[in-house]
Amino acid sequence: MKEESYKQLLEQKGLKKTKVRITLLQHFMSIEHAQSYNDLQAALVNEVDKSTLYRSLASFEQAGIIHSINDHSGLTKYAFGQPPSQGNEHAHFVCEQCKMVYCMGKLAPLQLNVPKGFKTNKVQAILKGVCSDC
Amino acid sequence: MKEESYKQLLEQKGLKKTKVRITLLQHFMSIEHAQSYNDLQAALVNEVDKSTLYRSLASFEQAGIIHSINDHSGLTKYAFGQPPSQGNEHAHFVCEQCKMVYCMGKLAPLQLNVPKGFKTNKVQAILKGVCSDC
DNA sequence: AAATAAATGCAACTCTGTGGCATTTAAAAA
DNA sequence: TTTTTAAATGCCACAGAGTTGCATTTATTT
């Protein structure tokens, strides 16, 4: 995908087309698994300030370009694409060997019974196992 | 439950019956939802050192007395009882209003299809919604 | 090209959690 | 019961993730 596409997406979302954001977006779209803060710093060759990176991630997430994932490792990870939501549920797969986090395809609505008085709005599932690369 | 019971449980698990552990265990067994580090500090009236508390939690978890939960809030929470495991799966319910975390009953095994090459070993589910108190 | 509003970089800070080490305490041995 | 010993505690300093205030720079608008 050429640079014009990234710029188009940013414009469409009402985000300024800055150097950091273009590089970051390019990276997100070129990789298939979720990224930690450190992955991203490395990918951007440590040329970006920490707070700038976190702020960029926040704006991307708010714009629905990426979504964040908590994979039980203590580290938040970020992946390209809309977050799982009503009608668009997806689970995350954490590889127990390489620790990579992948977004899985659409998820069949889960049947879960909760005690009376509890009302479930959404279900977030984390699958743990071994990925196709390991 | 009287103090003897707490002591019995600690002994059974091969843990020394110290003041901190007895108080902590007593607290865990008297409350129905998962506790954050701060909840616990407050419950112990801030009389326990931070590292001692974390170490006590670690030993309780290792002994299978409690289990830790990551509820997407960034904070680890701890709840009484064995962790969800093969044949003993349970989900956690996070109330979107009061932020309380509850352990739900046994969970029907989830049917989730993953791409070929991926092997799922376990599924962890977080339910989000509104609890019976809210 | 000038004005404006937002993004960046820097520094200081908060908060969760960990690790070393001297001291205390529970359990075991005498 | 007293002594021994091994583990638990408290204190301190530290590490890492993430946030915030503020001055400066940069993208966009006029």
mmCIF file of N, CA and C in Angstrom, chain A:
data_model
loop_
_atom_site.group_PDB
_atom_site.id
_atom_site.type_symbol
_atom_site.label_atom_id
_atom_site.label_comp_id
_atom_site.label_asym_id
_atom_site.label_seq_id
_atom_site.Cartn_x
_atom_site.Cartn_y
_atom_site.Cartn_z
ATOM 1 N N MET A 1 0.846 -1.202 0.000
ATOM 2 C CA MET A 1 0.000 0.000 0.000
ATOM 3 C C MET A 1 0.881 1.252 0.000
ATOM 4 N N LYS A 2 0.559 2.173 -0.826
ATOM 5 C CA LYS A 2 1.455 3.339 -0.932
ATOM 6 C C LYS A 2 1.112 4.419 0.092
ATOM 7 N N GLU A 3 2.053 5.316 0.269
ATOM 8 C CA GLU A 3 1.914 6.308 1.333
ATOM 9 C C GLU A 3 0.622 7.107 1.230
ATOM 10 N N GLU A 4 0.158 7.332 0.011
ATOM 11 C CA GLU A 4 -1.091 8.077 -0.162
ATOM 12 C C GLU A 4 -2.247 7.468 0.629
ATOM 13 N N SER A 5 -2.277 6.140 0.673
ATOM 14 C CA SER A 5 -3.365 5.445 1.358
ATOM 15 C C SER A 5 -3.389 5.764 2.839
ATOM 16 N N TYR A 6 -2.198 5.784 3.453
ATOM 17 C CA TYR A 6 -2.134 6.084 4.879
ATOM 18 C C TYR A 6 -2.669 7.487 5.120
ATOM 19 N N LYS A 7 -2.204 8.401 4.270
ATOM 20 C CA LYS A 7 -2.642 9.790 4.428
ATOM 21 C C LYS A 7 -4.159 9.910 4.272
ATOM 22 N N GLN A 8 -4.677 9.174 3.308
ATOM 23 C CA GLN A 8 -6.130 9.195 3.102
ATOM 24 C C GLN A 8 -6.880 8.752 4.349
ATOM 25 N N LEU A 9 -6.391 7.660 4.931
ATOM 26 C CA LEU A 9 -7.059 7.129 6.125
ATOM 27 C C LEU A 9 -7.022 8.139 7.259
ATOM 28 N N LEU A 10 -5.867 8.771 7.459
ATOM 29 C CA LEU A 10 -5.747 9.764 8.527
ATOM 30 C C LEU A 10 -6.700 10.933 8.269
ATOM 31 N N GLU A 11 -6.717 11.378 7.029
ATOM 32 C CA GLU A 11 -7.592 12.504 6.693
ATOM 33 C C GLU A 11 -9.052 12.150 6.956
ATOM 34 N N GLN A 12 -9.401 10.962 6.508
ATOM 35 C CA GLN A 12 -10.769 10.478 6.670
ATOM 36 C C GLN A 12 -11.194 10.449 8.141
ATOM 37 N N LYS A 13 -10.218 10.175 9.009
ATOM 38 C CA LYS A 13 -10.520 10.102 10.439
ATOM 39 C C LYS A 13 -10.347 11.461 11.118
ATOM 40 N N GLY A 14 -9.991 12.447 10.360
ATOM 41 C CA GLY A 14 -9.837 13.775 10.932
ATOM 42 C C GLY A 14 -8.574 13.951 11.745
ATOM 43 N N LEU A 15 -7.548 13.172 11.401
ATOM 44 C CA LEU A 15 -6.279 13.265 12.132
ATOM 45 C C LEU A 15 -5.234 13.942 11.241
ATOM 46 N N LYS A 16 -4.439 14.780 11.858
ATOM 47 C CA LYS A 16 -3.361 15.448 11.109
ATOM 48 C C LYS A 16 -2.368 14.427 10.583
ATOM 49 N N LYS A 17 -1.892 14.681 9.383
ATOM 50 C CA LYS A 17 -0.942 13.729 8.766
ATOM 51 C C LYS A 17 0.483 14.086 9.143
ATOM 52 N N THR A 18 0.869 13.651 10.315
ATOM 53 C CA THR A 18 2.230 13.962 10.772
ATOM 54 C C THR A 18 3.158 12.798 10.480
ATOM 55 N N LYS A 19 4.446 13.084 10.568
ATOM 56 C CA LYS A 19 5.478 12.080 10.288
ATOM 57 C C LYS A 19 5.291 10.839 11.182
ATOM 58 N N VAL A 20 5.150 11.103 12.462
ATOM 59 C CA VAL A 20 5.003 9.999 13.417
ATOM 60 C C VAL A 20 3.794 9.138 13.084
ATOM 61 N N ARG A 21 2.684 9.775 12.844
ATOM 62 C CA ARG A 21 1.456 9.015 12.606
ATOM 63 C C ARG A 21 1.517 8.204 11.326
ATOM 64 N N ILE A 22 2.130 8.776 10.295
ATOM 65 C CA ILE A 22 2.217 8.037 9.041
ATOM 66 C C ILE A 22 3.096 6.802 9.202
ATOM 67 N N THR A 23 4.239 6.992 9.856
ATOM 68 C CA THR A 23 5.139 5.857 10.082
ATOM 69 C C THR A 23 4.458 4.794 10.932
ATOM 70 N N LEU A 24 3.768 5.256 11.963
ATOM 71 C CA LEU A 24 3.110 4.337 12.888
ATOM 72 C C LEU A 24 2.008 3.546 12.184
ATOM 73 N N LEU A 25 1.223 4.250 11.416
ATOM 74 C CA LEU A 25 0.117 3.606 10.711
ATOM 75 C C LEU A 25 0.637 2.587 9.698
ATOM 76 N N GLN A 26 1.679 3.004 8.993
ATOM 77 C CA GLN A 26 2.342 2.134 8.021
ATOM 78 C C GLN A 26 2.777 0.830 8.706
ATOM 79 N N HIS A 27 3.358 0.989 9.880
ATOM 80 C CA HIS A 27 3.819 -0.186 10.618
ATOM 81 C C HIS A 27 2.654 -1.084 11.010
ATOM 82 N N PHE A 28 1.598 -0.476 11.519
ATOM 83 C CA PHE A 28 0.446 -1.276 11.949
ATOM 84 C C PHE A 28 -0.141 -2.079 10.796
ATOM 85 N N MET A 29 -0.147 -1.480 9.613
ATOM 86 C CA MET A 29 -0.785 -2.152 8.495
ATOM 87 C C MET A 29 0.132 -3.174 7.836
ATOM 88 N N SER A 30 1.391 -3.194 8.225
ATOM 89 C CA SER A 30 2.333 -4.107 7.584
ATOM 90 C C SER A 30 2.569 -5.353 8.419
ATOM 91 N N ILE A 31 1.944 -5.399 9.582
ATOM 92 C CA ILE A 31 2.260 -6.485 10.511
ATOM 93 C C ILE A 31 0.963 -7.176 10.929
ATOM 94 N N GLU A 32 1.051 -8.468 11.221
ATOM 95 C CA GLU A 32 -0.184 -9.216 11.435
ATOM 96 C C GLU A 32 -0.542 -9.500 12.893
ATOM 97 N N HIS A 33 0.353 -9.140 13.803
ATOM 98 C CA HIS A 33 0.011 -9.403 15.202
ATOM 99 C C HIS A 33 0.100 -8.133 16.042
ATOM 100 N N ALA A 34 -0.457 -8.233 17.235
ATOM 101 C CA ALA A 34 -0.555 -7.056 18.104
ATOM 102 C C ALA A 34 0.812 -6.611 18.615
ATOM 103 N N GLN A 35 0.940 -5.323 18.815
ATOM 104 C CA GLN A 35 2.211 -4.713 19.161
ATOM 105 C C GLN A 35 2.195 -4.109 20.551
ATOM 106 N N SER A 36 3.264 -4.352 21.302
ATOM 107 C CA SER A 36 3.415 -3.688 22.595
ATOM 108 C C SER A 36 4.086 -2.337 22.391
ATOM 109 N N TYR A 37 4.087 -1.536 23.424
ATOM 110 C CA TYR A 37 4.787 -0.254 23.358
ATOM 111 C C TYR A 37 6.224 -0.457 22.898
ATOM 112 N N ASN A 38 6.885 -1.458 23.439
ATOM 113 C CA ASN A 38 8.286 -1.691 23.078
ATOM 114 C C ASN A 38 8.468 -2.140 21.633
ATOM 115 N N ASP A 39 7.563 -2.970 21.158
ATOM 116 C CA ASP A 39 7.610 -3.366 19.742
ATOM 117 C C ASP A 39 7.568 -2.127 18.863
ATOM 118 N N LEU A 40 6.675 -1.223 19.236
ATOM 119 C CA LEU A 40 6.471 -0.030 18.421
ATOM 120 C C LEU A 40 7.684 0.890 18.492
ATOM 121 N N GLN A 41 8.216 1.059 19.673
ATOM 122 C CA GLN A 41 9.421 1.884 19.807
ATOM 123 C C GLN A 41 10.523 1.336 18.922
ATOM 124 N N ALA A 42 10.699 0.033 18.967
ATOM 125 C CA ALA A 42 11.747 -0.595 18.152
ATOM 126 C C ALA A 42 11.473 -0.374 16.664
ATOM 127 N N ALA A 43 10.218 -0.526 16.281
ATOM 128 C CA ALA A 43 9.849 -0.375 14.879
ATOM 129 C C ALA A 43 10.071 1.062 14.402
ATOM 130 N N LEU A 44 9.914 1.999 15.313
ATOM 131 C CA LEU A 44 10.107 3.403 14.953
ATOM 132 C C LEU A 44 11.540 3.841 15.241
ATOM 133 N N VAL A 45 12.405 2.845 15.455
ATOM 134 C CA VAL A 45 13.841 3.075 15.683
ATOM 135 C C VAL A 45 14.086 4.065 16.830
ATOM 136 N N ASN A 46 13.223 3.985 17.842
ATOM 137 C CA ASN A 46 13.384 4.816 19.037
ATOM 138 C C ASN A 46 13.510 6.307 18.746
ATOM 139 N N GLU A 47 12.905 6.708 17.663
ATOM 140 C CA GLU A 47 13.025 8.120 17.300
ATOM 141 C C GLU A 47 11.839 8.938 17.776
ATOM 142 N N VAL A 48 10.954 8.282 18.485
ATOM 143 C CA VAL A 48 9.749 8.969 18.931
ATOM 144 C C VAL A 48 9.694 9.006 20.451
ATOM 145 N N ASP A 49 9.271 10.111 20.948
ATOM 146 C CA ASP A 49 9.146 10.268 22.393
ATOM 147 C C ASP A 49 8.042 9.360 22.927
ATOM 148 N N LYS A 50 8.272 8.903 24.149
ATOM 149 C CA LYS A 50 7.324 8.000 24.789
ATOM 150 C C LYS A 50 5.912 8.573 24.854
ATOM 151 N N SER A 51 5.802 9.792 25.332
ATOM 152 C CA SER A 51 4.454 10.351 25.481
ATOM 153 C C SER A 51 3.806 10.600 24.126
ATOM 154 N N THR A 52 4.611 10.954 23.136
ATOM 155 C CA THR A 52 4.062 11.133 21.797
ATOM 156 C C THR A 52 3.496 9.814 21.281
ATOM 157 N N LEU A 53 4.258 8.761 21.503
ATOM 158 C CA LEU A 53 3.789 7.458 21.040
ATOM 159 C C LEU A 53 2.483 7.073 21.736
ATOM 160 N N TYR A 54 2.455 7.212 23.043
ATOM 161 C CA TYR A 54 1.230 6.865 23.765
ATOM 162 C C TYR A 54 0.064 7.740 23.319
ATOM 163 N N ARG A 55 0.355 9.006 23.047
ATOM 164 C CA ARG A 55 -0.723 9.888 22.608
ATOM 165 C C ARG A 55 -1.198 9.535 21.197
ATOM 166 N N SER A 56 -0.269 9.121 20.370
ATOM 167 C CA SER A 56 -0.660 8.703 19.019
ATOM 168 C C SER A 56 -1.532 7.459 19.092
ATOM 169 N N LEU A 57 -1.135 6.534 19.949
ATOM 170 C CA LEU A 57 -1.925 5.312 20.106
ATOM 171 C C LEU A 57 -3.329 5.661 20.599
ATOM 172 N N ALA A 58 -3.393 6.574 21.542
ATOM 173 C CA ALA A 58 -4.700 6.975 22.072
ATOM 174 C C ALA A 58 -5.566 7.587 20.976
ATOM 175 N N SER A 59 -4.971 8.425 20.138
ATOM 176 C CA SER A 59 -5.793 9.057 19.102
ATOM 177 C C SER A 59 -6.208 8.047 18.031
ATOM 178 N N PHE A 60 -5.314 7.126 17.714
ATOM 179 C CA PHE A 60 -5.669 6.070 16.759
ATOM 180 C C PHE A 60 -6.801 5.213 17.312
ATOM 181 N N GLU A 61 -6.699 4.912 18.572
ATOM 182 C CA GLU A 61 -7.722 4.057 19.161
ATOM 183 C C GLU A 61 -9.069 4.772 19.185
ATOM 184 N N GLN A 62 -9.018 6.035 19.539
ATOM 185 C CA GLN A 62 -10.256 6.817 19.597
ATOM 186 C C GLN A 62 -10.886 6.942 18.211
ATOM 187 N N ALA A 63 -10.033 6.994 17.204
ATOM 188 C CA ALA A 63 -10.529 7.119 15.830
ATOM 189 C C ALA A 63 -10.976 5.776 15.266
ATOM 190 N N GLY A 64 -10.747 4.706 16.023
ATOM 191 C CA GLY A 64 -11.159 3.381 15.563
ATOM 192 C C GLY A 64 -10.207 2.766 14.553
ATOM 193 N N ILE A 65 -8.979 3.280 14.487
ATOM 194 C CA ILE A 65 -7.992 2.722 13.552
ATOM 195 C C ILE A 65 -7.330 1.491 14.153
ATOM 196 N N ILE A 66 -7.091 1.544 15.444
ATOM 197 C CA ILE A 66 -6.514 0.399 16.148
ATOM 198 C C ILE A 66 -7.380 0.095 17.371
ATOM 199 N N HIS A 67 -7.072 -1.009 18.026
ATOM 200 C CA HIS A 67 -7.708 -1.284 19.314
ATOM 201 C C HIS A 67 -6.678 -1.872 20.254
ATOM 202 N N SER A 68 -6.905 -1.712 21.521
ATOM 203 C CA SER A 68 -5.932 -2.205 22.484
ATOM 204 C C SER A 68 -6.406 -3.507 23.099
ATOM 205 N N ILE A 69 -5.444 -4.307 23.495
ATOM 206 C CA ILE A 69 -5.718 -5.656 23.984
ATOM 207 C C ILE A 69 -4.936 -5.880 25.262
ATOM 208 N N ASN A 70 -5.588 -6.454 26.232
ATOM 209 C CA ASN A 70 -4.911 -6.819 27.466
ATOM 210 C C ASN A 70 -4.821 -8.335 27.489
ATOM 211 N N ASP A 71 -3.626 -8.846 27.349
ATOM 212 C CA ASP A 71 -3.443 -10.283 27.142
ATOM 213 C C ASP A 71 -2.963 -11.012 28.382
ATOM 214 N N HIS A 72 -3.155 -10.441 29.545
ATOM 215 C CA HIS A 72 -2.757 -11.079 30.802
ATOM 216 C C HIS A 72 -1.255 -11.050 31.018
ATOM 217 N N SER A 73 -0.502 -10.372 30.165
ATOM 218 C CA SER A 73 0.946 -10.322 30.357
ATOM 219 C C SER A 73 1.315 -9.087 31.169
ATOM 220 N N GLY A 74 0.331 -8.233 31.388
ATOM 221 C CA GLY A 74 0.631 -7.000 32.090
ATOM 222 C C GLY A 74 0.907 -5.867 31.120
ATOM 223 N N LEU A 75 1.195 -6.214 29.880
ATOM 224 C CA LEU A 75 1.454 -5.205 28.864
ATOM 225 C C LEU A 75 0.233 -5.025 27.978
ATOM 226 N N THR A 76 -0.106 -3.780 27.724
ATOM 227 C CA THR A 76 -1.154 -3.516 26.760
ATOM 228 C C THR A 76 -0.576 -3.691 25.372
ATOM 229 N N LYS A 77 -1.336 -4.307 24.497
ATOM 230 C CA LYS A 77 -0.900 -4.436 23.112
ATOM 231 C C LYS A 77 -1.911 -3.783 22.207
ATOM 232 N N TYR A 78 -1.443 -3.424 21.012
ATOM 233 C CA TYR A 78 -2.271 -2.661 20.095
ATOM 234 C C TYR A 78 -2.287 -3.355 18.745
ATOM 235 N N ALA A 79 -3.472 -3.428 18.160
ATOM 236 C CA ALA A 79 -3.571 -4.073 16.853
ATOM 237 C C ALA A 79 -4.409 -3.233 15.906
ATOM 238 N N PHE A 80 -4.073 -3.328 14.635
ATOM 239 C CA PHE A 80 -4.806 -2.628 13.591
ATOM 240 C C PHE A 80 -6.248 -3.108 13.553
ATOM 241 N N GLY A 81 -7.143 -2.222 13.311
ATOM 242 C CA GLY A 81 -8.540 -2.612 13.138
ATOM 243 C C GLY A 81 -9.430 -2.216 14.284
ATOM 244 N N GLN A 82 -10.706 -2.173 13.976
ATOM 245 C CA GLN A 82 -11.736 -1.823 14.942
ATOM 246 C C GLN A 82 -11.724 -2.772 16.126
ATOM 247 N N PRO A 83 -12.104 -2.300 17.253
ATOM 248 C CA PRO A 83 -12.189 -3.179 18.416
ATOM 249 C C PRO A 83 -13.350 -4.144 18.258
ATOM 250 N N PRO A 84 -13.279 -5.266 18.963
ATOM 251 C CA PRO A 84 -14.418 -6.184 18.969
ATOM 252 C C PRO A 84 -15.600 -5.413 19.560
ATOM 253 N N SER A 85 -16.742 -5.525 18.949
ATOM 254 C CA SER A 85 -17.900 -4.789 19.456
ATOM 255 C C SER A 85 -19.166 -5.545 19.104
ATOM 256 N N GLN A 86 -20.278 -5.037 19.541
ATOM 257 C CA GLN A 86 -21.560 -5.691 19.250
ATOM 258 C C GLN A 86 -21.643 -6.003 17.760
ATOM 259 N N GLY A 87 -21.876 -7.239 17.483
ATOM 260 C CA GLY A 87 -22.023 -7.638 16.085
ATOM 261 C C GLY A 87 -20.688 -7.806 15.372
ATOM 262 N N ASN A 88 -19.619 -7.481 16.104
ATOM 263 C CA ASN A 88 -18.315 -7.564 15.472
ATOM 264 C C ASN A 88 -17.313 -8.164 16.454
ATOM 265 N N GLU A 89 -17.778 -9.159 17.186
ATOM 266 C CA GLU A 89 -16.948 -9.769 18.224
ATOM 267 C C GLU A 89 -15.759 -10.493 17.611
ATOM 268 N N HIS A 90 -14.622 -10.325 18.209
ATOM 269 C CA HIS A 90 -13.533 -11.220 17.869
ATOM 270 C C HIS A 90 -12.684 -11.499 19.099
ATOM 271 N N ALA A 91 -12.093 -12.665 19.105
ATOM 272 C CA ALA A 91 -11.288 -13.061 20.245
ATOM 273 C C ALA A 91 -9.821 -12.780 19.935
ATOM 274 N N HIS A 92 -8.992 -12.833 20.946
ATOM 275 C CA HIS A 92 -7.555 -12.687 20.745
ATOM 276 C C HIS A 92 -6.863 -13.980 21.136
ATOM 277 N N PHE A 93 -5.878 -14.317 20.331
ATOM 278 C CA PHE A 93 -5.142 -15.553 20.572
ATOM 279 C C PHE A 93 -3.740 -15.201 21.044
ATOM 280 N N VAL A 94 -3.359 -15.708 22.201
ATOM 281 C CA VAL A 94 -2.015 -15.461 22.732
ATOM 282 C C VAL A 94 -1.211 -16.745 22.625
ATOM 283 N N CYS A 95 -0.096 -16.691 21.911
ATOM 284 C CA CYS A 95 0.752 -17.875 21.796
ATOM 285 C C CYS A 95 1.570 -18.021 23.068
ATOM 286 N N GLU A 96 1.478 -19.197 23.671
ATOM 287 C CA GLU A 96 2.172 -19.420 24.933
ATOM 288 C C GLU A 96 3.681 -19.535 24.736
ATOM 289 N N GLN A 97 4.088 -19.777 23.498
ATOM 290 C CA GLN A 97 5.533 -19.893 23.250
ATOM 291 C C GLN A 97 6.155 -18.548 22.868
ATOM 292 N N CYS A 98 5.716 -17.979 21.766
ATOM 293 C CA CYS A 98 6.356 -16.733 21.305
ATOM 294 C C CYS A 98 5.692 -15.489 21.870
ATOM 295 N N LYS A 99 4.589 -15.672 22.592
ATOM 296 C CA LYS A 99 3.881 -14.558 23.244
ATOM 297 C C LYS A 99 3.179 -13.601 22.267
ATOM 298 N N MET A 100 3.190 -13.957 21.005
ATOM 299 C CA MET A 100 2.514 -13.105 20.025
ATOM 300 C C MET A 100 1.011 -13.103 20.278
ATOM 301 N N VAL A 101 0.380 -11.997 19.948
ATOM 302 C CA VAL A 101 -1.059 -11.879 20.089
ATOM 303 C C VAL A 101 -1.678 -11.648 18.712
ATOM 304 N N TYR A 102 -2.645 -12.468 18.357
ATOM 305 C CA TYR A 102 -3.303 -12.372 17.070
ATOM 306 C C TYR A 102 -4.782 -12.085 17.252
ATOM 307 N N CYS A 103 -5.339 -11.337 16.330
ATOM 308 C CA CYS A 103 -6.788 -11.160 16.336
ATOM 309 C C CYS A 103 -7.401 -12.322 15.570
ATOM 310 N N MET A 104 -8.366 -12.960 16.167
ATOM 311 C CA MET A 104 -9.051 -14.082 15.510
ATOM 312 C C MET A 104 -10.273 -13.536 14.776
ATOM 313 N N GLY A 105 -10.765 -14.345 13.881
ATOM 314 C CA GLY A 105 -11.938 -13.917 13.111
ATOM 315 C C GLY A 105 -13.176 -13.783 13.972
ATOM 316 N N LYS A 106 -14.242 -13.460 13.332
ATOM 317 C CA LYS A 106 -15.507 -13.245 14.027
ATOM 318 C C LYS A 106 -15.861 -14.431 14.916
ATOM 319 N N LEU A 107 -16.459 -14.118 16.000
ATOM 320 C CA LEU A 107 -16.696 -15.094 17.051
ATOM 321 C C LEU A 107 -18.182 -15.401 17.154
ATOM 322 N N ALA A 108 -18.511 -16.669 17.191
ATOM 323 C CA ALA A 108 -19.909 -17.019 17.403
ATOM 324 C C ALA A 108 -20.329 -16.509 18.776
ATOM 325 N N PRO A 109 -21.502 -15.908 18.871
ATOM 326 C CA PRO A 109 -21.950 -15.382 20.170
ATOM 327 C C PRO A 109 -21.924 -16.481 21.218
ATOM 328 N N LEU A 110 -21.363 -16.164 22.365
ATOM 329 C CA LEU A 110 -21.185 -17.173 23.393
ATOM 330 C C LEU A 110 -22.413 -17.292 24.268
ATOM 331 N N GLN A 111 -22.702 -18.496 24.628
ATOM 332 C CA GLN A 111 -23.813 -18.759 25.540
ATOM 333 C C GLN A 111 -23.248 -18.894 26.947
ATOM 334 N N LEU A 112 -23.513 -17.936 27.770
ATOM 335 C CA LEU A 112 -22.986 -18.008 29.120
ATOM 336 C C LEU A 112 -24.083 -17.653 30.099
ATOM 337 N N ASN A 113 -24.290 -18.504 31.055
ATOM 338 C CA ASN A 113 -25.316 -18.160 32.020
ATOM 339 C C ASN A 113 -24.725 -17.486 33.240
ATOM 340 N N VAL A 114 -25.301 -16.344 33.561
ATOM 341 C CA VAL A 114 -24.858 -15.585 34.720
ATOM 342 C C VAL A 114 -25.964 -15.629 35.764
ATOM 343 N N PRO A 115 -25.622 -15.416 37.019
ATOM 344 C CA PRO A 115 -26.629 -15.432 38.086
ATOM 345 C C PRO A 115 -27.673 -14.369 37.824
ATOM 346 N N LYS A 116 -28.851 -14.553 38.407
ATOM 347 C CA LYS A 116 -29.892 -13.548 38.127
ATOM 348 C C LYS A 116 -29.531 -12.224 38.791
ATOM 349 N N GLY A 117 -29.870 -11.149 38.082
ATOM 350 C CA GLY A 117 -29.489 -9.830 38.558
ATOM 351 C C GLY A 117 -28.287 -9.304 37.785
ATOM 352 N N PHE A 118 -27.561 -10.211 37.140
ATOM 353 C CA PHE A 118 -26.416 -9.805 36.336
ATOM 354 C C PHE A 118 -26.845 -9.694 34.880
ATOM 355 N N LYS A 119 -26.401 -8.627 34.221
ATOM 356 C CA LYS A 119 -26.744 -8.437 32.821
ATOM 357 C C LYS A 119 -25.457 -8.313 32.009
ATOM 358 N N THR A 120 -25.252 -9.250 31.108
ATOM 359 C CA THR A 120 -24.015 -9.256 30.319
ATOM 360 C C THR A 120 -24.183 -8.404 29.066
ATOM 361 N N ASN A 121 -23.276 -7.469 28.867
ATOM 362 C CA ASN A 121 -23.311 -6.659 27.656
ATOM 363 C C ASN A 121 -22.349 -7.162 26.591
ATOM 364 N N LYS A 122 -21.147 -7.551 27.035
ATOM 365 C CA LYS A 122 -20.227 -8.117 26.048
ATOM 366 C C LYS A 122 -19.306 -9.144 26.663
ATOM 367 N N VAL A 123 -18.732 -9.919 25.803
ATOM 368 C CA VAL A 123 -17.846 -10.991 26.223
ATOM 369 C C VAL A 123 -16.508 -10.802 25.535
ATOM 370 N N GLN A 124 -15.450 -10.823 26.317
ATOM 371 C CA GLN A 124 -14.123 -10.745 25.732
ATOM 372 C C GLN A 124 -13.407 -12.052 26.005
ATOM 373 N N ALA A 125 -12.902 -12.659 24.957
ATOM 374 C CA ALA A 125 -12.261 -13.954 25.150
ATOM 375 C C ALA A 125 -10.798 -13.898 24.733
ATOM 376 N N ILE A 126 -9.978 -14.514 25.545
ATOM 377 C CA ILE A 126 -8.561 -14.680 25.226
ATOM 378 C C ILE A 126 -8.308 -16.166 25.075
ATOM 379 N N LEU A 127 -7.806 -16.561 23.916
ATOM 380 C CA LEU A 127 -7.456 -17.963 23.713
ATOM 381 C C LEU A 127 -5.965 -18.103 23.948
ATOM 382 N N LYS A 128 -5.571 -19.156 24.656
ATOM 383 C CA LYS A 128 -4.140 -19.402 24.839
ATOM 384 C C LYS A 128 -3.792 -20.736 24.216
ATOM 385 N N GLY A 129 -2.665 -20.764 23.562
ATOM 386 C CA GLY A 129 -2.258 -21.994 22.911
ATOM 387 C C GLY A 129 -0.973 -21.787 22.142
ATOM 388 N N VAL A 130 -0.867 -22.472 21.020
ATOM 389 C CA VAL A 130 0.351 -22.397 20.227
ATOM 390 C C VAL A 130 -0.006 -21.910 18.827
ATOM 391 N N CYS A 131 0.730 -20.932 18.342
ATOM 392 C CA CYS A 131 0.395 -20.344 17.049
ATOM 393 C C CYS A 131 1.006 -21.125 15.897
ATOM 394 N N SER A 132 0.647 -20.754 14.705
ATOM 395 C CA SER A 132 1.070 -21.529 13.532
ATOM 396 C C SER A 132 2.563 -21.405 13.251
ATOM 397 N N ASP A 133 3.217 -20.408 13.822
ATOM 398 C CA ASP A 133 4.658 -20.258 13.612
ATOM 399 C C ASP A 133 5.489 -21.049 14.612
ATOM 400 N N CYS A 134 4.846 -21.525 15.677
ATOM 401 C CA CYS A 134 5.625 -22.205 16.723
ATOM 402 C C CYS A 134 5.422 -23.732 16.696
#
